[in-house]
XYZ file of C-alpha atoms in Angstrom:
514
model
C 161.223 -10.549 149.139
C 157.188 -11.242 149.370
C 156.752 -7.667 149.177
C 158.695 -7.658 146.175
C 156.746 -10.963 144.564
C 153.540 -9.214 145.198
C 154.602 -6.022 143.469
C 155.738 -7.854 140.580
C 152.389 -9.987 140.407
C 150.562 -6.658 140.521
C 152.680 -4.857 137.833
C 152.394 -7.807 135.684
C 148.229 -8.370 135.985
C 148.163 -4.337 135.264
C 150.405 -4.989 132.199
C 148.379 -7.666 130.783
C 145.276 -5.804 131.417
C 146.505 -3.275 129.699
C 147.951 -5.441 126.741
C 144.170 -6.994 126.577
C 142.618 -3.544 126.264
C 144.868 -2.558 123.719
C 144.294 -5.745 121.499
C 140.483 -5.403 122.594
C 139.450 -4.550 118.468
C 142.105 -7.183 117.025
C 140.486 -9.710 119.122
C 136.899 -8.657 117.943
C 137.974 -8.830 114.361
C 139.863 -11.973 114.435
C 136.736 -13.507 115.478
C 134.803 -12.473 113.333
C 132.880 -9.576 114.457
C 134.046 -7.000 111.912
C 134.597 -7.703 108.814
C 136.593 -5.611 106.191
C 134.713 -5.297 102.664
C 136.704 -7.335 99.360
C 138.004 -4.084 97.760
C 138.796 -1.621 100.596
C 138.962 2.130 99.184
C 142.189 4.067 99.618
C 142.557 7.014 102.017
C 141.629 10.211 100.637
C 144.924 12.253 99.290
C 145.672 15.592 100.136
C 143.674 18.513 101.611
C 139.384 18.053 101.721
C 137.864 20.082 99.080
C 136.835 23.546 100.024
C 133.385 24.228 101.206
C 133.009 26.521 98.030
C 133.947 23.736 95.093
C 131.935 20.199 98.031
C 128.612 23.248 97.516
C 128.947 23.145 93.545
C 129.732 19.609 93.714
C 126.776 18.295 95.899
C 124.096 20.844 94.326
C 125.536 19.738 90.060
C 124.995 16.263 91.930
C 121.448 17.292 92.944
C 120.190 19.206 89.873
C 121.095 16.426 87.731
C 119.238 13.472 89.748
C 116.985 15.718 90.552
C 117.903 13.576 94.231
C 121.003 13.372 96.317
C 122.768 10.582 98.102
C 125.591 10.266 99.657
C 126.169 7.180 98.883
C 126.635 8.573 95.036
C 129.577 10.479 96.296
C 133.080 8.890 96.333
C 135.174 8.737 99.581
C 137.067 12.383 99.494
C 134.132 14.177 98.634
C 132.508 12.686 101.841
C 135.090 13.211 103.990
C 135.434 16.846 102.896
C 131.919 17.011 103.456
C 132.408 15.623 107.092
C 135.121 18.866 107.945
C 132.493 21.215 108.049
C 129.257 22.315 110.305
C 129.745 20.398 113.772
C 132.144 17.480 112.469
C 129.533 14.615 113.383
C 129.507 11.554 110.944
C 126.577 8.732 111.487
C 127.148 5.606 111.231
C 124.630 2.746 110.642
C 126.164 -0.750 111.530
C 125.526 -4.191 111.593
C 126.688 -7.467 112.112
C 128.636 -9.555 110.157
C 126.036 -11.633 108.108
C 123.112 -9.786 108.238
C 121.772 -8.452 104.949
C 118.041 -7.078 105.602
C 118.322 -4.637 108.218
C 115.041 -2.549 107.471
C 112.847 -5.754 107.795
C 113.734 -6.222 111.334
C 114.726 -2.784 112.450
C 111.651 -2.562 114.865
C 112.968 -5.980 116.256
C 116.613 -5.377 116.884
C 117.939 -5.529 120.602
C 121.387 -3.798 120.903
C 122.486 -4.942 124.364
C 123.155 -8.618 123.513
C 124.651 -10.906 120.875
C 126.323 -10.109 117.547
C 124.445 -6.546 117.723
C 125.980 -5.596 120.911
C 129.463 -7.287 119.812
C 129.183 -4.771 116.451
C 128.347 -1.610 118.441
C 131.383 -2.067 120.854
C 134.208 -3.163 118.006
C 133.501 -0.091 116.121
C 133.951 1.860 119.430
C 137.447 0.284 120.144
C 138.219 0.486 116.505
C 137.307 4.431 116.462
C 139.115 4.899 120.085
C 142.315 2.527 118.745
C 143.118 4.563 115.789
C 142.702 7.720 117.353
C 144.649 7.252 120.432
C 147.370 5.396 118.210
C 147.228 8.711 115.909
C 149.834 10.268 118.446
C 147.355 13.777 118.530
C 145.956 12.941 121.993
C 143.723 10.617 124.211
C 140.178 9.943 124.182
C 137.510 8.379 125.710
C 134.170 7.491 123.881
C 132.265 10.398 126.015
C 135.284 12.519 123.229
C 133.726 11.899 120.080
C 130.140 10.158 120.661
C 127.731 12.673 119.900
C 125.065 10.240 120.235
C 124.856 6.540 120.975
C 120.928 5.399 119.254
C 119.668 2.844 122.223
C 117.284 1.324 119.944
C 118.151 1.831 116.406
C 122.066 0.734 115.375
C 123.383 4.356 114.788
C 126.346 5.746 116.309
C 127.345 9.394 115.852
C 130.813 10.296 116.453
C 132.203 13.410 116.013
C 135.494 12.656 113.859
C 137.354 14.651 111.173
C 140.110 11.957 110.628
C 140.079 10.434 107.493
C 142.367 7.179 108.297
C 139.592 6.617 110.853
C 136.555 7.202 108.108
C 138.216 5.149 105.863
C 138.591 1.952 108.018
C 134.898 3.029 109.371
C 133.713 2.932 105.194
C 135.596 -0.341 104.597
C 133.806 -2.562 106.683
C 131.386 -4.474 105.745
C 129.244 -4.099 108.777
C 128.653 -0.572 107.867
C 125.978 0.396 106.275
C 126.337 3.695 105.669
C 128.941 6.215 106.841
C 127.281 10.138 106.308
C 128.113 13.420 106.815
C 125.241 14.315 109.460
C 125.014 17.985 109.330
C 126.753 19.485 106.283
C 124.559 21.764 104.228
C 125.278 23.676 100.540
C 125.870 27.690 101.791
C 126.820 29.357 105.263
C 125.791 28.752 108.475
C 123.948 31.969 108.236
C 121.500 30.736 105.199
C 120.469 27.355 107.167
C 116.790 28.012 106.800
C 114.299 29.225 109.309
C 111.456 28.492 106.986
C 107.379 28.189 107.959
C 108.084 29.684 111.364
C 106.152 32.733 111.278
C 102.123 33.276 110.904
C 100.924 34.686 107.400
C 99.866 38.391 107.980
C 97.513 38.331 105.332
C 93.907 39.886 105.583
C 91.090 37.811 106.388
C 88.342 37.163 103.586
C 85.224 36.234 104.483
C 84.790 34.042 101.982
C 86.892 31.716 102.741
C 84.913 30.375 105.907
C 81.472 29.297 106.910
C 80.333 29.174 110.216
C 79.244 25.892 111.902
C 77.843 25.348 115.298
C 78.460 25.759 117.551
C 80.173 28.544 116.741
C 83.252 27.673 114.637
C 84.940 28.557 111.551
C 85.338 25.930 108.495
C 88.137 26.523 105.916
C 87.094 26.994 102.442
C 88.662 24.156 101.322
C 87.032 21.309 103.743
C 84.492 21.384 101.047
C 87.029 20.602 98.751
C 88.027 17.765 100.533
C 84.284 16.834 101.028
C 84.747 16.974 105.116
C 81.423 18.060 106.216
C 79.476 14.672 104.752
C 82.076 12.506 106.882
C 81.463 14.455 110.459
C 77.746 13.119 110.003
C 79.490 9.738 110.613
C 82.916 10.226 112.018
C 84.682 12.969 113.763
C 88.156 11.062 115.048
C 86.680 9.516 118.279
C 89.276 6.883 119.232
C 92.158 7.834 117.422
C 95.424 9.385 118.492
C 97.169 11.268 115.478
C 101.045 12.558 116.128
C 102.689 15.461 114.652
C 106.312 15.955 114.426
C 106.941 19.451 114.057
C 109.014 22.432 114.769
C 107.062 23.193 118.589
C 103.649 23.937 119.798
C 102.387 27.269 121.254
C 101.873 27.199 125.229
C 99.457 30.680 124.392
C 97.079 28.450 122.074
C 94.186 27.562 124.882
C 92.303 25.263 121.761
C 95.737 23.196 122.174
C 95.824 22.880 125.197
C 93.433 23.439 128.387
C 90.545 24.235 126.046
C 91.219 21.104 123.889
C 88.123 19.627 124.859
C 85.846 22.685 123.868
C 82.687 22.806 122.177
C 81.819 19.615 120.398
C 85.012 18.712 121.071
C 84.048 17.450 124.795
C 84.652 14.056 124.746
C 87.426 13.667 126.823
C 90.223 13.313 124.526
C 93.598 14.626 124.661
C 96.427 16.344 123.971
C 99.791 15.286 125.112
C 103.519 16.625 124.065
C 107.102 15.619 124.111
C 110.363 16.976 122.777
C 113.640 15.144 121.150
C 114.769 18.837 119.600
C 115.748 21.734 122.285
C 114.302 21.596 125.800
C 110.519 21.353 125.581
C 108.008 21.075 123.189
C 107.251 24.618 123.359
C 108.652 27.041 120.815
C 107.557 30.710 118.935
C 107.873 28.802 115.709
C 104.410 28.639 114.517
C 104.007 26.144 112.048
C 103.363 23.032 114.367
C 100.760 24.867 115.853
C 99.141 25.667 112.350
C 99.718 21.627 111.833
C 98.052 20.684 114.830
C 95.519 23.060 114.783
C 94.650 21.680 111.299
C 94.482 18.017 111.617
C 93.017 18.338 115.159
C 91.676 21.564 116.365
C 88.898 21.491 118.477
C 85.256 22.341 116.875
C 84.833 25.410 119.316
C 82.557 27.857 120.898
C 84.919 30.874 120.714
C 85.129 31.770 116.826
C 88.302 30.245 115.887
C 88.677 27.436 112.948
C 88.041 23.794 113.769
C 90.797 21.045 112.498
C 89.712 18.071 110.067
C 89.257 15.469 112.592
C 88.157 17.167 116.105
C 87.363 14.720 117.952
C 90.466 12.647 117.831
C 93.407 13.069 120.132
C 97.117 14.674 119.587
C 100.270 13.698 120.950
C 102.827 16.138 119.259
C 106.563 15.825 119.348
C 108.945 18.773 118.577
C 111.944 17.386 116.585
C 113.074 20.158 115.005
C 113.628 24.470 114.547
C 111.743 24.610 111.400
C 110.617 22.682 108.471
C 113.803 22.244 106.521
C 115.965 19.499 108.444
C 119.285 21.322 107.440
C 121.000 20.174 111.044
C 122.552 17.035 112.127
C 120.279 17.972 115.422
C 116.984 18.306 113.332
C 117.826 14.872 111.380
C 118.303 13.358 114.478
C 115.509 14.937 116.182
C 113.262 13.954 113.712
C 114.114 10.366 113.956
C 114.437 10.364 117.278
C 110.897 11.471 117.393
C 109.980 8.668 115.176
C 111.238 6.093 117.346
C 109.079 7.712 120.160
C 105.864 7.679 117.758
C 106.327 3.962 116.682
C 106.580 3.383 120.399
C 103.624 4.903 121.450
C 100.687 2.244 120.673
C 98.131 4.459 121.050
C 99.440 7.109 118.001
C 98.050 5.023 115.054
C 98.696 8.370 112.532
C 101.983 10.268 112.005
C 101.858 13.688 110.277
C 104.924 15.642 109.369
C 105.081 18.658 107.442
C 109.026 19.142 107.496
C 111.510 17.901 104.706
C 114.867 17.814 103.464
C 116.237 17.535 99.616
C 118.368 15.603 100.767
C 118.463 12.054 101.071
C 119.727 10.681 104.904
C 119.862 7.883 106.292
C 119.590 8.822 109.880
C 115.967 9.891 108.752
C 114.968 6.622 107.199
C 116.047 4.171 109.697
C 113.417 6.286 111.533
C 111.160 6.282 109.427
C 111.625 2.377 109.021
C 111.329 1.848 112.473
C 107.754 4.239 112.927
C 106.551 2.215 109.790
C 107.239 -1.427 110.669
C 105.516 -0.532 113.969
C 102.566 -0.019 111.998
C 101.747 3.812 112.146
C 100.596 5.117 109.185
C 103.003 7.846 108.398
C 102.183 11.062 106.188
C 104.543 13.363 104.906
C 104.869 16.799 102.643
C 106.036 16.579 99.158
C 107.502 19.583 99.750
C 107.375 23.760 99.908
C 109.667 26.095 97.354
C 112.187 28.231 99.068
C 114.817 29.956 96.483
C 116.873 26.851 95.503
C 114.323 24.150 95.234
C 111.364 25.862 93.661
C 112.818 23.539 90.838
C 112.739 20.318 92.954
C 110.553 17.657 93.055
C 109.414 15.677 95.945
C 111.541 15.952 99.257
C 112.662 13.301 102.013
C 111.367 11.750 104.285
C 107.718 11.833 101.530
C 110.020 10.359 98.639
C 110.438 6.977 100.962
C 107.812 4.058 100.360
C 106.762 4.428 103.643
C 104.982 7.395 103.739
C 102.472 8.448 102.005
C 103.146 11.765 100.343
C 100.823 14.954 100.353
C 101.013 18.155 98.105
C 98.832 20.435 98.031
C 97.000 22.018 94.824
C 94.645 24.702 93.401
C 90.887 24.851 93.905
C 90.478 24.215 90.187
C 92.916 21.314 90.566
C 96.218 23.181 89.431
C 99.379 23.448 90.305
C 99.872 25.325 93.980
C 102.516 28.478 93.411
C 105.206 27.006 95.982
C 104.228 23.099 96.240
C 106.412 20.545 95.294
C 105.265 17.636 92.989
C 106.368 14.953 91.025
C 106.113 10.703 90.916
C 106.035 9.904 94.130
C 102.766 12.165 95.530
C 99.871 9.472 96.607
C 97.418 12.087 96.893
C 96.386 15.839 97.099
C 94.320 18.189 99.239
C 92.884 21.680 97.704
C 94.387 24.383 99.660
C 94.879 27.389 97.401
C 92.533 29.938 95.741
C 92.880 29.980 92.310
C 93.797 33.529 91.940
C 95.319 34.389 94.563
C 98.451 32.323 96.406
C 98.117 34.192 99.757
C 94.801 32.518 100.162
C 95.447 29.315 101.660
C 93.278 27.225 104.205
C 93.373 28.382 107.829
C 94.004 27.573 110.941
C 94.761 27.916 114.523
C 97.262 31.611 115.386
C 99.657 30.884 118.213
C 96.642 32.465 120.441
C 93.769 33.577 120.432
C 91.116 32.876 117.948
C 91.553 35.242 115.134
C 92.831 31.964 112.080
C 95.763 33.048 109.683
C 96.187 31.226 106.115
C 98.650 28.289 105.976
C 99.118 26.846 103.020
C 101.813 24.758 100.904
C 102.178 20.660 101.310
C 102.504 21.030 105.056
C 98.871 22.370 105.212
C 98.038 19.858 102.851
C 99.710 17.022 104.819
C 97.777 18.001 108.394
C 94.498 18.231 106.442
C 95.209 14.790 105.092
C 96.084 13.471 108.511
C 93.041 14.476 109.732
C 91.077 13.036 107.209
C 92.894 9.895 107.649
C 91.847 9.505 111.652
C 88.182 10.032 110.343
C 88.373 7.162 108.157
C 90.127 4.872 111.244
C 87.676 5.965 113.878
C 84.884 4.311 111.656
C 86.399 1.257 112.942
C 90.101 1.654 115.157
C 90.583 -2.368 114.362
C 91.248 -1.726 111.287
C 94.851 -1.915 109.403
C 96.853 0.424 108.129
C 96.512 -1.066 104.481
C 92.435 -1.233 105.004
C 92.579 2.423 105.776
C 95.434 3.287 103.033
C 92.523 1.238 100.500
C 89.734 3.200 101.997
C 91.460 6.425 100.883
C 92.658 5.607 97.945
C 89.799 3.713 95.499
C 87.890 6.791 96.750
C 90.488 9.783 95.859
C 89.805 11.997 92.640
C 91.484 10.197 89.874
C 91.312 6.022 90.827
C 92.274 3.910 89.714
C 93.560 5.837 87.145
C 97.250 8.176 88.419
C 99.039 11.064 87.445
C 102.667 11.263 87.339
C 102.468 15.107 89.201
C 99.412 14.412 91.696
C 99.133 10.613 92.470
C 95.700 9.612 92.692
C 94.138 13.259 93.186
C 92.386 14.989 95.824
C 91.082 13.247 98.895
C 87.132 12.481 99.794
C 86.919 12.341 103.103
C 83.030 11.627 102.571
C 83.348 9.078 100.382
C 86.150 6.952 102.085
C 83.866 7.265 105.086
C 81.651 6.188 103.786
C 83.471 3.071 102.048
C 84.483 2.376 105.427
C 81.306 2.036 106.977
C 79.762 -0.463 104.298
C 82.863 -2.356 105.351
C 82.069 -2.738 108.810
């Protein structure tokens, strides 16, 4: 009989504990926690759309905003949108109550309170629907692709659209988004920037400098030379986000410190794309080489601001973030660059036409930590060459970069439009292939490298010679410096912002305010 008693104690704790898991969400919500929005949308009807009509839909969409946002798009076309690529879905949350997100995003702890309460209702609701669906059982390690620890994103991978639908209803989502759909095949997802122009040296378009370095054509341009009398980037830490460094490039990396580069600075990398910082793409090392490349002995081209240090972060394959693993890469690496107090610059010559959420709660975060972030308006490939500026450069937290003729106009594959702050010279004017130059994947012949993305490095760099005049001052004291000294200020033009940079003059601005 006790044996019996205890048996039926045990069965009936197990069954309760059981009942309380399975009542876990309803709990949450009757409480409180989630809340459903006033006029909930209806579950899509019928089959998603087919990849074929969601591609004409999405680019009509884009052409005719000359912008894209999910957010434009109603429910079904969403959820179509979700069935393809790898299936993942972000989802930005909040708690019930909370209306500014961005202000505070730098602030946010997820492992207590009403955040931590949000984050693990939205788990049970995702788990609850599915395992009631009667097609299986999972457990969150089933469909989290990635749980953010410091920014409130959850990825799931999910197809269902009874499950997307509560997910969209709720008030305490703030966005729901297809994560890596993308107009086309699989096989036309870009590979763009990756490889070195082949292009025949001219000599005109260097000078030599001691003590025995090359100087782009176009740091004259920019009016570089006048600023090294003053400031090289002693003191300042710029980061570049990019597609992977080259291990082969001895200026990046045990020769970082040559020539008049010797002051001890240095170069330091991480990864939140693939399995090192290391790839054979070539364009990061092209940006890095650029905004930071030592002024060396051996023949090669210096970078903009060589005295300053580099920590670089590989986020993505190539410039155009058309993966849900590049988009959350790339903020990933954001995160890990508004983290890092010593990075006080962040340059990024990658882009998207797309808008994405994912990517601005990144760049949020990197921004209300106070970096100073600059991005490319954007480069042409066959689709866009009609587009204007791309994301993340369209957000008001970064300042946006294109590049332009040596006679001022327009550069044969840059992007422009209303939201460029500024330009940087960095294309003959008769002849496109002639870009500025900078640092090969080894050795110490330079190859051109032009577009916004050489435009943005060069602008980097000239930003960290303006800071190291004085690395107590603000971001919006440097932002001034550069800007009541640029081409066309105060006056601004709807294509080019406020012109071409002077890195001379805003040097020199920042000196008399010392």
């Amino acid at each position: 009989m006790k044996y019996a008693i205890t048996l039926f104690i045990v069965a009936l704790v197990f069954l309760m504990a059981c009942q309380k898991n399975k009542n876990d969400f309803q709990n949450l919500a009757t409480t409180g926690v989630l809340k459903q929005k006033p006029n909930p949308a209806a579950v899509p009807e019928g089959e998603p759309i087919s990849k074929e009509d969601l591609d004409a839909k999405v680019i009509s969409k884009l052409e005719a905003e000359n912008d894209f946002k999910w957010e434009w798009m109603d429910l079904k076309t969403m959820w179509s949108a979700i069935q393809y690529g790898d299936n993942s879905v972000a989802i930005g949350y909040k708690p019930t109550g909370v209306a500014d997100v961005e202000s505070i995003m730098h602030k946010i702890d997820l492992t207590t309170g009403a955040w931590k309460a949000t984050h693990d209702a939205l788990i049970n609701l995702v788990l609850e629907e599915l395992n009631n669906s009667g097609n299986g059982v999972y457990t969150p390690r089933d469909i989290i692709v990635e749980d953010d620890a410091v920014l409130p994103i959850i990825t799931f991978r999910l197809t269902d659209k009874n499950v997307i639908t509560k997910l969209y209803n709720l008030e305490n989502v703030r966005y729901v988004e297809p994560l890596d759909y993308w107009p086309g095949s699989d096989a036309e997802r870009s590979t763009s920037g990756c490889s070195s122009s082949s292009y025949a040296l001219s000599s005109a378009d260097y000078t030599t400098t001691t003590p025995n370095c090359l100087v782009p054509w176009n740091f004259t341009n920019t009016n570089v030379a006048p600023a090294w009398n003053f400031s090289a980037g002693q003191g300042i830490t710029i980061g570049v986000i990019d597609a992977g460094i080259s291990s082969g490039q001895a200026l990046l990396n045990g020769d970082f410190n040559n020539g008049a580069s010797n002051v001890g600075r240095t170069v330091t990398t991480d990864y939140t794309f693939g399995n090192s910082a290391v790839s054979t793409c070539t364009h990061g090392t092209s940006m890095s080489g650029l905004a930071v490349g030592p002024r060396n002995s051996t023949g090669a081209t210096t970078g903009v601001a060589y005295k300053a240090n580099l920590h670089f972060i590989r986020g993505c394959e190539d410039v155009v973030l058309d993966k849900s693993s590049e988009r959350t890469g790339v903020k990933n690496a954001l995160v890990k660059m508004g983290q890092k107090a010593d990075v006080k610059i962040v340059s990024m010559s990658i882009g998207t036409p797309f808008y994405s959420s994912v990517l601005y709660d990144g760049v949020v975060y990197a921004h209300n930590q106070g970096k100073m972030i600059l991005a490319a308006a954007g480069t042409s490939f066959s689709w866009t060459s009609w587009y204007g500026v791309v994301y993340p450069a369209v957000h008001s937290q970064c300042i946006a970069i294109t590049g332009v003729k040596e006679n001022n106009g327009t550069c044969s594959s840059c992007h422009d439009g209303s939201q460029v702050d500024f330009t940087i010279a960095m294309e003959r004017n008769t002849n496109s292939n002639r870009n500025t130059l900078s640092l090969n994947p080894s050795g110490n012949s330079p190859a051109y490298i032009g577009g916004s993305s050489a435009a943005t490095a060069t602008a980097a760099g000239v930003a960290a010679l303006v800071w190291s005049v004085n690395p107590n001052f603000t971001r919006a004291q440097v932002y001034n410096f550069l800007l009541t000294t640029s081409q066309y200020y105060p006056s601004y033009s709807y294509y080019t912002g406020y012109g071409n940079l002077n890195a001379g003059a805003a040097v020199a601005a920042a000196q008399s305010a010392i």
